[in-house]
Tab-separated table of N, CA and C and ligand atoms in Angstrom:
chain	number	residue	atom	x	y	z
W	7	UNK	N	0.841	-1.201	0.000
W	7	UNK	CA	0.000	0.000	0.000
W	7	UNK	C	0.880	1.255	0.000
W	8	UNK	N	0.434	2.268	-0.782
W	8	UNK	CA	1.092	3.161	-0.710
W	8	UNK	C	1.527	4.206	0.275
W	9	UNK	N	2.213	4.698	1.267
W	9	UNK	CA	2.783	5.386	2.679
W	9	UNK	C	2.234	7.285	2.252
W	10	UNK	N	1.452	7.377	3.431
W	10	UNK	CA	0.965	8.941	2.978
W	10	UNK	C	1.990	9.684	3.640
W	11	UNK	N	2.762	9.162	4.691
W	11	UNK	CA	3.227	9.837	5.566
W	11	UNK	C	4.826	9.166	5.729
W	12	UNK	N	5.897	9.206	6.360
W	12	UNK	CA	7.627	8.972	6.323
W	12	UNK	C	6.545	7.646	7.357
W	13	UNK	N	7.605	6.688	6.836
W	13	UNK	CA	7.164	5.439	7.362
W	13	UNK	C	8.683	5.139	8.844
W	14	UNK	N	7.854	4.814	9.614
W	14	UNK	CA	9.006	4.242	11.001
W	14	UNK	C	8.897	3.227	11.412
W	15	UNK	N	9.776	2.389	12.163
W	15	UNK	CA	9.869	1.536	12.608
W	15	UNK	C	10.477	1.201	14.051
W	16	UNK	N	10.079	0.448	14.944
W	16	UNK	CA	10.608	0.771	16.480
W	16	UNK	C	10.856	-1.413	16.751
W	17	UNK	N	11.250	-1.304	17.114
W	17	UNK	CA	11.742	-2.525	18.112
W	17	UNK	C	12.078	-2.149	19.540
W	18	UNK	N	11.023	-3.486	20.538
W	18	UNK	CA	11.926	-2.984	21.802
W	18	UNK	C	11.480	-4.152	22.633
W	19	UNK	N	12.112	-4.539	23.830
W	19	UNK	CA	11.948	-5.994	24.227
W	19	UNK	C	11.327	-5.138	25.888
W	20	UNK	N	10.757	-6.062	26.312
W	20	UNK	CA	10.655	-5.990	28.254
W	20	UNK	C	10.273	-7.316	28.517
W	21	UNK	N	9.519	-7.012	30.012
W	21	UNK	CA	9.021	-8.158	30.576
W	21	UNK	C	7.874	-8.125	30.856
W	22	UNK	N	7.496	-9.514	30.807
W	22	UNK	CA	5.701	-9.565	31.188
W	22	UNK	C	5.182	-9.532	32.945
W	23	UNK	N	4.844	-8.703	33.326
W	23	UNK	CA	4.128	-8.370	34.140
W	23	UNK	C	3.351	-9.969	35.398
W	24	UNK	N	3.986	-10.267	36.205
W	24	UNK	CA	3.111	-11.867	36.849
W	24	UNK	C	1.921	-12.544	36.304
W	25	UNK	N	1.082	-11.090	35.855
W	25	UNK	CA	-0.539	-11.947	35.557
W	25	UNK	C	-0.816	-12.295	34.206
W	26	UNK	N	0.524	-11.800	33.112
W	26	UNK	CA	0.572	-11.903	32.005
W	26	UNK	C	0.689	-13.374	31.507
W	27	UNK	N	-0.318	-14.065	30.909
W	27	UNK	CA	-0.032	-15.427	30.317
W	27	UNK	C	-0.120	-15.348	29.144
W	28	UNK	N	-0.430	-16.263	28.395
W	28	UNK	CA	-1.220	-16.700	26.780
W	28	UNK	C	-2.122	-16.546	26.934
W	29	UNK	N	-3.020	-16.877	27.812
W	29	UNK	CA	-4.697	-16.869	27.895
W	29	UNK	C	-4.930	-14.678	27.784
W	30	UNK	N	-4.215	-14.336	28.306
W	30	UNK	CA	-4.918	-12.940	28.806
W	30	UNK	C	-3.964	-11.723	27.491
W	31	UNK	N	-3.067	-12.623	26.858
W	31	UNK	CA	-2.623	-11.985	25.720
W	31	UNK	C	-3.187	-12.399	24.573
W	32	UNK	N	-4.329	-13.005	24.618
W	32	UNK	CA	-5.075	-13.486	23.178
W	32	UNK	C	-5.950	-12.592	23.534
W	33	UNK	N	-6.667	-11.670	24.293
W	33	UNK	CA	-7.656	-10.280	24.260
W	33	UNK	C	-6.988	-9.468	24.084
W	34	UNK	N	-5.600	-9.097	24.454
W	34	UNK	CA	-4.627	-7.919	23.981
W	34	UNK	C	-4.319	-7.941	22.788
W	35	UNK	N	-3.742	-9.047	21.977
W	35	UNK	CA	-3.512	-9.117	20.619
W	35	UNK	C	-4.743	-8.744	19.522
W	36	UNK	N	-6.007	-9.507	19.988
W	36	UNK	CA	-7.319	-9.225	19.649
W	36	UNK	C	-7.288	-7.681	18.808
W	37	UNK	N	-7.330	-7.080	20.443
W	37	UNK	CA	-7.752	-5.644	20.681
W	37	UNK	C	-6.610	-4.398	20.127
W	38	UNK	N	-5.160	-5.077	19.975
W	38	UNK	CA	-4.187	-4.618	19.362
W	38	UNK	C	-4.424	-3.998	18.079
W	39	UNK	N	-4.554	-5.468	17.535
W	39	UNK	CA	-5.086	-5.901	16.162
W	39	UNK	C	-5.911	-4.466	15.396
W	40	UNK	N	-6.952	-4.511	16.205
W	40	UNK	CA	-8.246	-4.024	15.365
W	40	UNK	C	-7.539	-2.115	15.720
W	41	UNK	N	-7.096	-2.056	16.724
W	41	UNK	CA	-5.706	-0.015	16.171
W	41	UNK	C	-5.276	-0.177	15.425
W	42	UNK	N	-4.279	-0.981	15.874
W	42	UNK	CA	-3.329	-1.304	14.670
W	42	UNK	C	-3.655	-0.850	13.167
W	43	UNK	N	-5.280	-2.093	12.637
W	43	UNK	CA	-5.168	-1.472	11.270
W	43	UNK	C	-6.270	-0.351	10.999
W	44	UNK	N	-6.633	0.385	12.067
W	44	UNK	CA	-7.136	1.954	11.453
W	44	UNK	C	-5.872	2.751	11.777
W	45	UNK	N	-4.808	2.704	12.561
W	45	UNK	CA	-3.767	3.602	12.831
W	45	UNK	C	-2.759	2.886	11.878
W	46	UNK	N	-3.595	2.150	10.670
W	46	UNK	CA	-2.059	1.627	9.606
W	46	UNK	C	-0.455	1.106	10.032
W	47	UNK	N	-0.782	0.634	11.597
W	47	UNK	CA	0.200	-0.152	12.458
W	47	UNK	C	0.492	-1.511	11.483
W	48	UNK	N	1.729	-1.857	11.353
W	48	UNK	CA	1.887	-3.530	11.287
W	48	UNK	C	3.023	-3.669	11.960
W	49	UNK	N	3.119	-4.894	12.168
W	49	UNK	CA	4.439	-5.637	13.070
W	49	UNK	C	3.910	-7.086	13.973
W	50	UNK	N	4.747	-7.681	14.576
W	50	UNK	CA	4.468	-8.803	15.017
W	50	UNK	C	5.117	-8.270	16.856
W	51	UNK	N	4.762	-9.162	17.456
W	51	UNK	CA	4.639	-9.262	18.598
W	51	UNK	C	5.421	-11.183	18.895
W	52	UNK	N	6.261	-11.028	19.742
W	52	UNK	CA	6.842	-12.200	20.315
W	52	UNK	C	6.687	-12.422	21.829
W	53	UNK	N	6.476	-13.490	22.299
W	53	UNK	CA	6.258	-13.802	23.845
W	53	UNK	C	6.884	-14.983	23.923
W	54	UNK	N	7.738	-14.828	24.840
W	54	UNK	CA	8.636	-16.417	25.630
W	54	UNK	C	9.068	-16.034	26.992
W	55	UNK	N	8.702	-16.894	27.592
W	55	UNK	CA	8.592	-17.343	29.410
W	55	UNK	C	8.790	-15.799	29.498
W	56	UNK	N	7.822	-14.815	29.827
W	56	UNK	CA	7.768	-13.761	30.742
W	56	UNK	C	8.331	-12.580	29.919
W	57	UNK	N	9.051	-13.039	28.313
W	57	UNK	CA	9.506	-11.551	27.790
W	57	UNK	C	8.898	-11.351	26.732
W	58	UNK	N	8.852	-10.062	26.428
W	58	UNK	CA	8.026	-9.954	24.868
W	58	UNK	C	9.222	-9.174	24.371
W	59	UNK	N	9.285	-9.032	22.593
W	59	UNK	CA	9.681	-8.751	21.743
W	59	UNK	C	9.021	-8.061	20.721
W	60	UNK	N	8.829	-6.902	20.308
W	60	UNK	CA	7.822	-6.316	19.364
W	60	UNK	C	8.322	-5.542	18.382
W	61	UNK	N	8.094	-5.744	17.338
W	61	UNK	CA	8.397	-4.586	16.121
W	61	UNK	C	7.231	-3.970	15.744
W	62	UNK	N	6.931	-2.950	15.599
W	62	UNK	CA	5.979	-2.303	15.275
W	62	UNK	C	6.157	-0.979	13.968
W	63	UNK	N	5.633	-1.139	13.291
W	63	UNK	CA	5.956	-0.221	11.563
W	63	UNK	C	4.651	0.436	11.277
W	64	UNK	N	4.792	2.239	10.824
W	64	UNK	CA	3.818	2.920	10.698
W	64	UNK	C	3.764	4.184	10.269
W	65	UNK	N	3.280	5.143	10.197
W	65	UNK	CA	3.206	6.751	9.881
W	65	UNK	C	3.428	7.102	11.510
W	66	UNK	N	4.478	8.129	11.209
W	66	UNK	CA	4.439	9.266	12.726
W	66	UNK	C	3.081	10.031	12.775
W	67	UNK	N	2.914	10.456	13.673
W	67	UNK	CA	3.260	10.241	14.955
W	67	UNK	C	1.779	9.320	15.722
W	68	UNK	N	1.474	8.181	15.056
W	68	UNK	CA	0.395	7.443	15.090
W	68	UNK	C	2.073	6.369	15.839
W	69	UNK	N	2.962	6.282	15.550
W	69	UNK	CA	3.364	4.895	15.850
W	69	UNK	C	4.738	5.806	17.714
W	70	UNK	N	4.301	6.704	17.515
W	70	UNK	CA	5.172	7.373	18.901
W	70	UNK	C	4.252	7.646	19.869
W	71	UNK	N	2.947	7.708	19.524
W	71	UNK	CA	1.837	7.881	20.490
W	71	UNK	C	1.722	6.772	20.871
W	72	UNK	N	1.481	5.248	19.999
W	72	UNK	CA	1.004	4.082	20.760
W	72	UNK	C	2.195	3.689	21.164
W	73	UNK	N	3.833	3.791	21.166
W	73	UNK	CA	4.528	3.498	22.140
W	73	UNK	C	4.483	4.199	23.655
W	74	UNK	N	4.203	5.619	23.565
W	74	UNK	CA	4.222	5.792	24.513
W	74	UNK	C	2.995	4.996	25.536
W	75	UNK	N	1.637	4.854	25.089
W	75	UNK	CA	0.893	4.047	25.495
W	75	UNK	C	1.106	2.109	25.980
W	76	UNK	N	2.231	1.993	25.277
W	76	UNK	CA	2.489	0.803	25.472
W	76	UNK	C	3.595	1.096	26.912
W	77	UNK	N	4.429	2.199	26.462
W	77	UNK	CA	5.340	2.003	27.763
W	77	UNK	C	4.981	2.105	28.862
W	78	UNK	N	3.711	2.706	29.037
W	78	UNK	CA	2.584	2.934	30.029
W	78	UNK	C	2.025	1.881	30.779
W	79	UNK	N	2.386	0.818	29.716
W	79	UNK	CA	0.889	-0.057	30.098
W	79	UNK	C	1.638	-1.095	31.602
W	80	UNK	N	0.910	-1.431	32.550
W	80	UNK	CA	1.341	-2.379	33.697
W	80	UNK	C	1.304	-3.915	33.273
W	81	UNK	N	1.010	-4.131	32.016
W	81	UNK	CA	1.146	-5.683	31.808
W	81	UNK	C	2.353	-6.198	31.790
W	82	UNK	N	3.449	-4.970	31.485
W	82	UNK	CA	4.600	-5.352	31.610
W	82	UNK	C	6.124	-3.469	32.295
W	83	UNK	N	6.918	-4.588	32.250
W	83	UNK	CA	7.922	-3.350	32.339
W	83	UNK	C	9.398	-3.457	31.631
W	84	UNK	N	10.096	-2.787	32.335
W	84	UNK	CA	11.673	-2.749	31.815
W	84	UNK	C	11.590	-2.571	30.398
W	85	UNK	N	10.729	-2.061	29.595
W	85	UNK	CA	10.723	-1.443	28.483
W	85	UNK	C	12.082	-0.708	27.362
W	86	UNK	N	12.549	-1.802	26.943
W	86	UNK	CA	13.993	-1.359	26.194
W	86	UNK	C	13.895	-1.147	25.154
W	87	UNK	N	14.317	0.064	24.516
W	87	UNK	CA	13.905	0.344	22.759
W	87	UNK	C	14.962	-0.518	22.097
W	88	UNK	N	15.238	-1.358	21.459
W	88	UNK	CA	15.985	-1.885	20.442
W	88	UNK	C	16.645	-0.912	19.169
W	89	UNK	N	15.410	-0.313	18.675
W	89	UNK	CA	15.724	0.644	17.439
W	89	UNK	C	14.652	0.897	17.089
W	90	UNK	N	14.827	2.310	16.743
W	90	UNK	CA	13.697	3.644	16.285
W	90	UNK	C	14.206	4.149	15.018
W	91	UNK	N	13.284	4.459	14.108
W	91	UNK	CA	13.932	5.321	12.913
W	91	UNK	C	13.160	5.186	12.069
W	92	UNK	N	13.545	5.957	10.612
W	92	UNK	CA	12.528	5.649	9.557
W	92	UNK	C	13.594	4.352	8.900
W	93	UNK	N	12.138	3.619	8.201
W	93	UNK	CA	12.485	2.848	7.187
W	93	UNK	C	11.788	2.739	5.915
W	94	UNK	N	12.374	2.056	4.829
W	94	UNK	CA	11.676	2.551	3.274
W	94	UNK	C	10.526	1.789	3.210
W	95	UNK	N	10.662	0.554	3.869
W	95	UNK	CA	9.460	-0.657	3.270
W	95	UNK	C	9.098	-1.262	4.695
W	96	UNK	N	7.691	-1.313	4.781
W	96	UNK	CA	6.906	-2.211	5.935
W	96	UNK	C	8.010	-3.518	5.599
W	97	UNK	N	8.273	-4.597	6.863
W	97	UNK	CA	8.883	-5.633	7.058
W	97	UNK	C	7.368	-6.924	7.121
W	98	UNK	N	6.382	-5.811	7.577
W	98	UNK	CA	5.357	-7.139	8.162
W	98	UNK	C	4.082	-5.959	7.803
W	99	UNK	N	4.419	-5.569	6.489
W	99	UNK	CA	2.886	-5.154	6.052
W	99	UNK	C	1.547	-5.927	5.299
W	100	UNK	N	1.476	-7.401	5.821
W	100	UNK	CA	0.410	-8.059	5.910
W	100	UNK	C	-0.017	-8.071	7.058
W	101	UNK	N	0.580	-7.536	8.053
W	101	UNK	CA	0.054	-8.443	9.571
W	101	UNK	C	-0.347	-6.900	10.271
W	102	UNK	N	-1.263	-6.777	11.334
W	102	UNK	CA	-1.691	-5.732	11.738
W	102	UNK	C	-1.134	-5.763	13.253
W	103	UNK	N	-0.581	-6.627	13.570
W	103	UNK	CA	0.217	-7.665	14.575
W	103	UNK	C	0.350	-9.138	14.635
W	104	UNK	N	1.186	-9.272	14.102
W	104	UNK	CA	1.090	-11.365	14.004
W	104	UNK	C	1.317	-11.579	15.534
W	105	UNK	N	0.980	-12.793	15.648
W	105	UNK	CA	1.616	-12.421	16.826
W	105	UNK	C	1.937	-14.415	17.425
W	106	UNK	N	2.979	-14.510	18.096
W	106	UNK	CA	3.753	-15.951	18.245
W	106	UNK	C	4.194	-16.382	19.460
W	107	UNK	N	3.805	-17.265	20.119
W	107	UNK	CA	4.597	-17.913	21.631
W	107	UNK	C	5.515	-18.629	21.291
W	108	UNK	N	7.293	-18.318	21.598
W	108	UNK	CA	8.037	-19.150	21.321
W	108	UNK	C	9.360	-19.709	22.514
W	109	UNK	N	9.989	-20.312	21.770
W	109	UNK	CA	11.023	-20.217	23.176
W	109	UNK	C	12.006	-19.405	23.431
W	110	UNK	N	12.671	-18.941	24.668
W	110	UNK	CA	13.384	-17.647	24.886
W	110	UNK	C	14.369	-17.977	24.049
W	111	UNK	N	15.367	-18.928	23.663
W	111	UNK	CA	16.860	-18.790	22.311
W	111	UNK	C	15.945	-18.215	21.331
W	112	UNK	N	14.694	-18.630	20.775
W	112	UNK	CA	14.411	-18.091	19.467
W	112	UNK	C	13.971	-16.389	19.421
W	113	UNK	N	13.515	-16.191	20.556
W	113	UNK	CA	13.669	-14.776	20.249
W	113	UNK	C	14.602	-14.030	20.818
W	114	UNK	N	15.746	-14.700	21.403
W	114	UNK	CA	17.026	-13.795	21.196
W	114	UNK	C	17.633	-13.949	19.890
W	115	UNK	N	17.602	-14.829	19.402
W	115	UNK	CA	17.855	-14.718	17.883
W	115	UNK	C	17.069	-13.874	17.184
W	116	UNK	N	16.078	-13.507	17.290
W	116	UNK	CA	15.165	-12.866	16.267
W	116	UNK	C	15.511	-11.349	16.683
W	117	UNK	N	15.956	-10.989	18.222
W	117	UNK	CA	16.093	-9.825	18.448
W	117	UNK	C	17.553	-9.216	18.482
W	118	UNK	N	18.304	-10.314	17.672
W	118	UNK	CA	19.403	-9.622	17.524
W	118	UNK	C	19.437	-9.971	15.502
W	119	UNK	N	18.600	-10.249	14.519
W	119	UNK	CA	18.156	-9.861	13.344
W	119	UNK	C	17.651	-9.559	12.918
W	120	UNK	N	16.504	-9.141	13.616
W	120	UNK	CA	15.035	-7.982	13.509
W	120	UNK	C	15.876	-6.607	12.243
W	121	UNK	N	14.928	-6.496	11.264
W	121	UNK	CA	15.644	-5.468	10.375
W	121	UNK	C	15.868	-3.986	11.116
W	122	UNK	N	16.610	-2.902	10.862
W	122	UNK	CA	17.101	-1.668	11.477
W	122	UNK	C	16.485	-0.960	10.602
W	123	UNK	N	16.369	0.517	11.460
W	123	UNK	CA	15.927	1.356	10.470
W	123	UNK	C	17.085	1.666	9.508
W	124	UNK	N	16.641	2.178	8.549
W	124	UNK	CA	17.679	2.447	7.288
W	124	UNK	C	17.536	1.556	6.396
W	125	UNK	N	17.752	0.496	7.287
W	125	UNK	CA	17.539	-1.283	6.122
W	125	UNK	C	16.466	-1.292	5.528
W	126	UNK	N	16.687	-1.952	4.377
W	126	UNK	CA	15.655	-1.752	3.407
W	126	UNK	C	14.167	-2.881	3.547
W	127	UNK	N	14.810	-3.458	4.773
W	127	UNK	CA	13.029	-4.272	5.206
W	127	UNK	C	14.034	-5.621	4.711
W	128	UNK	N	12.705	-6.656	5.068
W	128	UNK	CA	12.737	-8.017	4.816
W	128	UNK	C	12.533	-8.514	3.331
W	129	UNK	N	12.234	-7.727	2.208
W	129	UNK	CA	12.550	-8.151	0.923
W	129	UNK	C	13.838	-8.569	0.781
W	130	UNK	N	14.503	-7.108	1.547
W	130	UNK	CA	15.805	-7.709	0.956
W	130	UNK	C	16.555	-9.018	0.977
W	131	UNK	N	16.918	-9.665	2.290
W	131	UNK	CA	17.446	-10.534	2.878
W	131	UNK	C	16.933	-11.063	4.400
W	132	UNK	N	15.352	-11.420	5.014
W	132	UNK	CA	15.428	-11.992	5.889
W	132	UNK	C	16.587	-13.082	6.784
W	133	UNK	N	17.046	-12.755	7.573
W	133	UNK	CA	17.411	-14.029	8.436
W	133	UNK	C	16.711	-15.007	8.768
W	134	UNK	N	16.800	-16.560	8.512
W	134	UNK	CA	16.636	-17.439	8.709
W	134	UNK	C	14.928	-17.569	10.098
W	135	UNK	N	15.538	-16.924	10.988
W	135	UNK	CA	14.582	-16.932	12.094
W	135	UNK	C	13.099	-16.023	11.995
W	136	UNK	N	13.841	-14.996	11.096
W	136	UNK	CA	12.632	-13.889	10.738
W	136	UNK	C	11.696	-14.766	9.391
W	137	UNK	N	12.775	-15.357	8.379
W	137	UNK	CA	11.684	-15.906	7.570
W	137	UNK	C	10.976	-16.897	7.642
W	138	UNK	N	11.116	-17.957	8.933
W	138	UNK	CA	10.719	-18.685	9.475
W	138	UNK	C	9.041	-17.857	10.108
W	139	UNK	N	9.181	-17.389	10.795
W	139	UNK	CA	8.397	-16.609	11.620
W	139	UNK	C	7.394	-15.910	10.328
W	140	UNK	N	7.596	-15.012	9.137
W	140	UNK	CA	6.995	-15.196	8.435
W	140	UNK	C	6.350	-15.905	7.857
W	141	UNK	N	6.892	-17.249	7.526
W	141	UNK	CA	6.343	-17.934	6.835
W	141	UNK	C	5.686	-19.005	7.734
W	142	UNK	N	5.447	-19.034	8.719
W	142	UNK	CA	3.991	-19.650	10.023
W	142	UNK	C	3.331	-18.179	10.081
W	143	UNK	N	3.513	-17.242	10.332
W	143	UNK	CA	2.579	-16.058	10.086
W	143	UNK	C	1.145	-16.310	8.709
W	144	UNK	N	2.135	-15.930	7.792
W	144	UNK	CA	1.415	-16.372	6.382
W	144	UNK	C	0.799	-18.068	6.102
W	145	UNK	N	1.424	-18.835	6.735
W	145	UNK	CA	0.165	-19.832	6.673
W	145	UNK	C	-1.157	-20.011	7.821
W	146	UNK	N	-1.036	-19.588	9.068
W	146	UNK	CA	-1.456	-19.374	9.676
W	146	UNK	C	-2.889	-18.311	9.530
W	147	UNK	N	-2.329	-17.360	8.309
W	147	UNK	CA	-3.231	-16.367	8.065
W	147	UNK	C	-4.087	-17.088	6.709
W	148	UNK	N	-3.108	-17.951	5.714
W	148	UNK	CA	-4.340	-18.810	4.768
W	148	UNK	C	-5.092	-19.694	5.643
W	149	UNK	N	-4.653	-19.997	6.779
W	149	UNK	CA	-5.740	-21.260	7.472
W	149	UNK	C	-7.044	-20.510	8.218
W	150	UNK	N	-6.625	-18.689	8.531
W	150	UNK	CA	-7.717	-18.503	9.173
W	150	UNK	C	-8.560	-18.038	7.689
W	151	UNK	N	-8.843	-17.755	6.791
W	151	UNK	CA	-9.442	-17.139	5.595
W	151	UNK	C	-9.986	-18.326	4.952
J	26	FAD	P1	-6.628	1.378	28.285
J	26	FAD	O1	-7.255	0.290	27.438
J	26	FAD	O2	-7.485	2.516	28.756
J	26	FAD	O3	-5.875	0.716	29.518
J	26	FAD	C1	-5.162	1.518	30.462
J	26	FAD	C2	-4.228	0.598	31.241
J	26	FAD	O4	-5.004	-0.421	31.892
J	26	FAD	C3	-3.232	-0.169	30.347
J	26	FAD	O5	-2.058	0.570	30.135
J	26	FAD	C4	-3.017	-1.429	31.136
J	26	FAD	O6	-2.008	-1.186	32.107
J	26	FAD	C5	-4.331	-1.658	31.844
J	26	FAD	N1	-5.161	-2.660	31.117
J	26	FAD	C6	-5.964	-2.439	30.046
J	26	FAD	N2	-6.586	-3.576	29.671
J	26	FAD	C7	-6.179	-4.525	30.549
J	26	FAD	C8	-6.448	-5.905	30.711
J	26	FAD	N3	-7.300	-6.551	29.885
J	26	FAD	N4	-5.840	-6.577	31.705
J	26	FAD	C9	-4.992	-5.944	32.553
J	26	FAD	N5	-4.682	-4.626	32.458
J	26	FAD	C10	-5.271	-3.941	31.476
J	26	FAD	N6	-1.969	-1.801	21.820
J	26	FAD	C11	-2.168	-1.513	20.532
J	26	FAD	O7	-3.127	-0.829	20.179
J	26	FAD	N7	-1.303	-1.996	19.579
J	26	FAD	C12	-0.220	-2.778	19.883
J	26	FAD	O8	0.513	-3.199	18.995
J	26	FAD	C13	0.006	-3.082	21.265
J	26	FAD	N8	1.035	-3.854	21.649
J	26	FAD	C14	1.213	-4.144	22.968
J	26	FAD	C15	2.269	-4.949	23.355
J	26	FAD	C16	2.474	-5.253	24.699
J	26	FAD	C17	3.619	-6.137	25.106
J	26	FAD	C18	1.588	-4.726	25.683
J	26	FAD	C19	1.801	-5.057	27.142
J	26	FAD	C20	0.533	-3.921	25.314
J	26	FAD	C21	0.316	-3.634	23.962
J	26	FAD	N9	-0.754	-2.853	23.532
J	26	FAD	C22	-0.921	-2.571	22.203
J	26	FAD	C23	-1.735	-2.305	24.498
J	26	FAD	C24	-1.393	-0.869	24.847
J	26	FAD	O9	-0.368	-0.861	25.815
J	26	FAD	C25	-2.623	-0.119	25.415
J	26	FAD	O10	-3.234	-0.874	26.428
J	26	FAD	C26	-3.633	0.126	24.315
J	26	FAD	O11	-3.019	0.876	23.288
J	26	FAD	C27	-4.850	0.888	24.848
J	26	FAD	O12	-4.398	2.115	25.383
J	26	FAD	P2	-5.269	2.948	26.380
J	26	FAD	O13	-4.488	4.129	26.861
J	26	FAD	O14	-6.589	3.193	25.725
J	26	FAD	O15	-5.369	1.948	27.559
């Protein structure tokens, strides 16, 4: 789709909050979801034993408002930005948030190849772990349709 506005991108990892499970992050993702695509948000969301991982891609200042709302939020804390900046091409502009429970090695791997701003996105050259993760995203999304 075509970008009306300088497109950005943020990565940033914390921790989940005690009451945070799978069960009570399938109404957050839900409810994510449905901002996400009127505020033209995409990115995926990662959860393993107690940490999350999130990339999130969008028009300013729609994607600096819902971080600050996220850094807000008590479901979790220790809120670490990974990387902020513009980038040329959505990485995960099918997904309005995908979103994945995995184990903690796989998303330290993913959070040390997550694309940077500047980089030209995941056309170019996904890593192994990211195109993995895409590609259960995208079937996942033909099985719900
Ligand atoms: P409100 O809905 O008014 O909530 C205010 C506060 O109440 C929240 O900050 C939270 O601390 C608490 N709260 C709200 N609902 C619950 C609940 N069901 N259980 C327990 N506490 C609750 N939102 C998006 O729109 N897009 C995203 O991509 C996104 N990603 C997120 C990723 C993570 C890891 C977390 C923890 C939250 C994410 N959120 C996301 C939710 C976001 O933090 C805000 O809750 C949401 O944007 C609504 O903002 P609000 O100010 O209207 O909060």
């Amino acid at each position: 789709m075509p970008e009306s506005s300088p497109l950005f991108s943020l990565v940033y990892r914390s921790e989940a909050s005690r009451a945070v499970h799978e069960v009570t992050l399938g109404a957050l993702v839900r409810k994510a979801r449905l901002y996400n695509q009127q505020a033209r948000i995409t990115g995926m969301l990662l959860y393993a034993k107690g940490q999350f991982l999130q990339l999130l891609e969008g028009p300013e200042p729609a994607l600096s408002d819902l971080y600050a709302r996220i850094n807000d939020d008590a479901r979790h804390y220790d809120v670490t930005t990974l990387s902020y900046g513009p980038v040329e091409l959505r990485s995960f502009g099918r997904w309005p948030m995908a979103y994945a429970s995995v184990d903690a090695a796989f998303l330290e791997k993913v959070a040390r190849c997550l694309p940077k701003p500047a980089a030209v996105g995941l056309t170019a050259e996904p890593c192994p772990e990211v195109a993995l993760l895409l590609r259960d995203f995208a079937k996942e999304q033909e099985q719900a349709q």
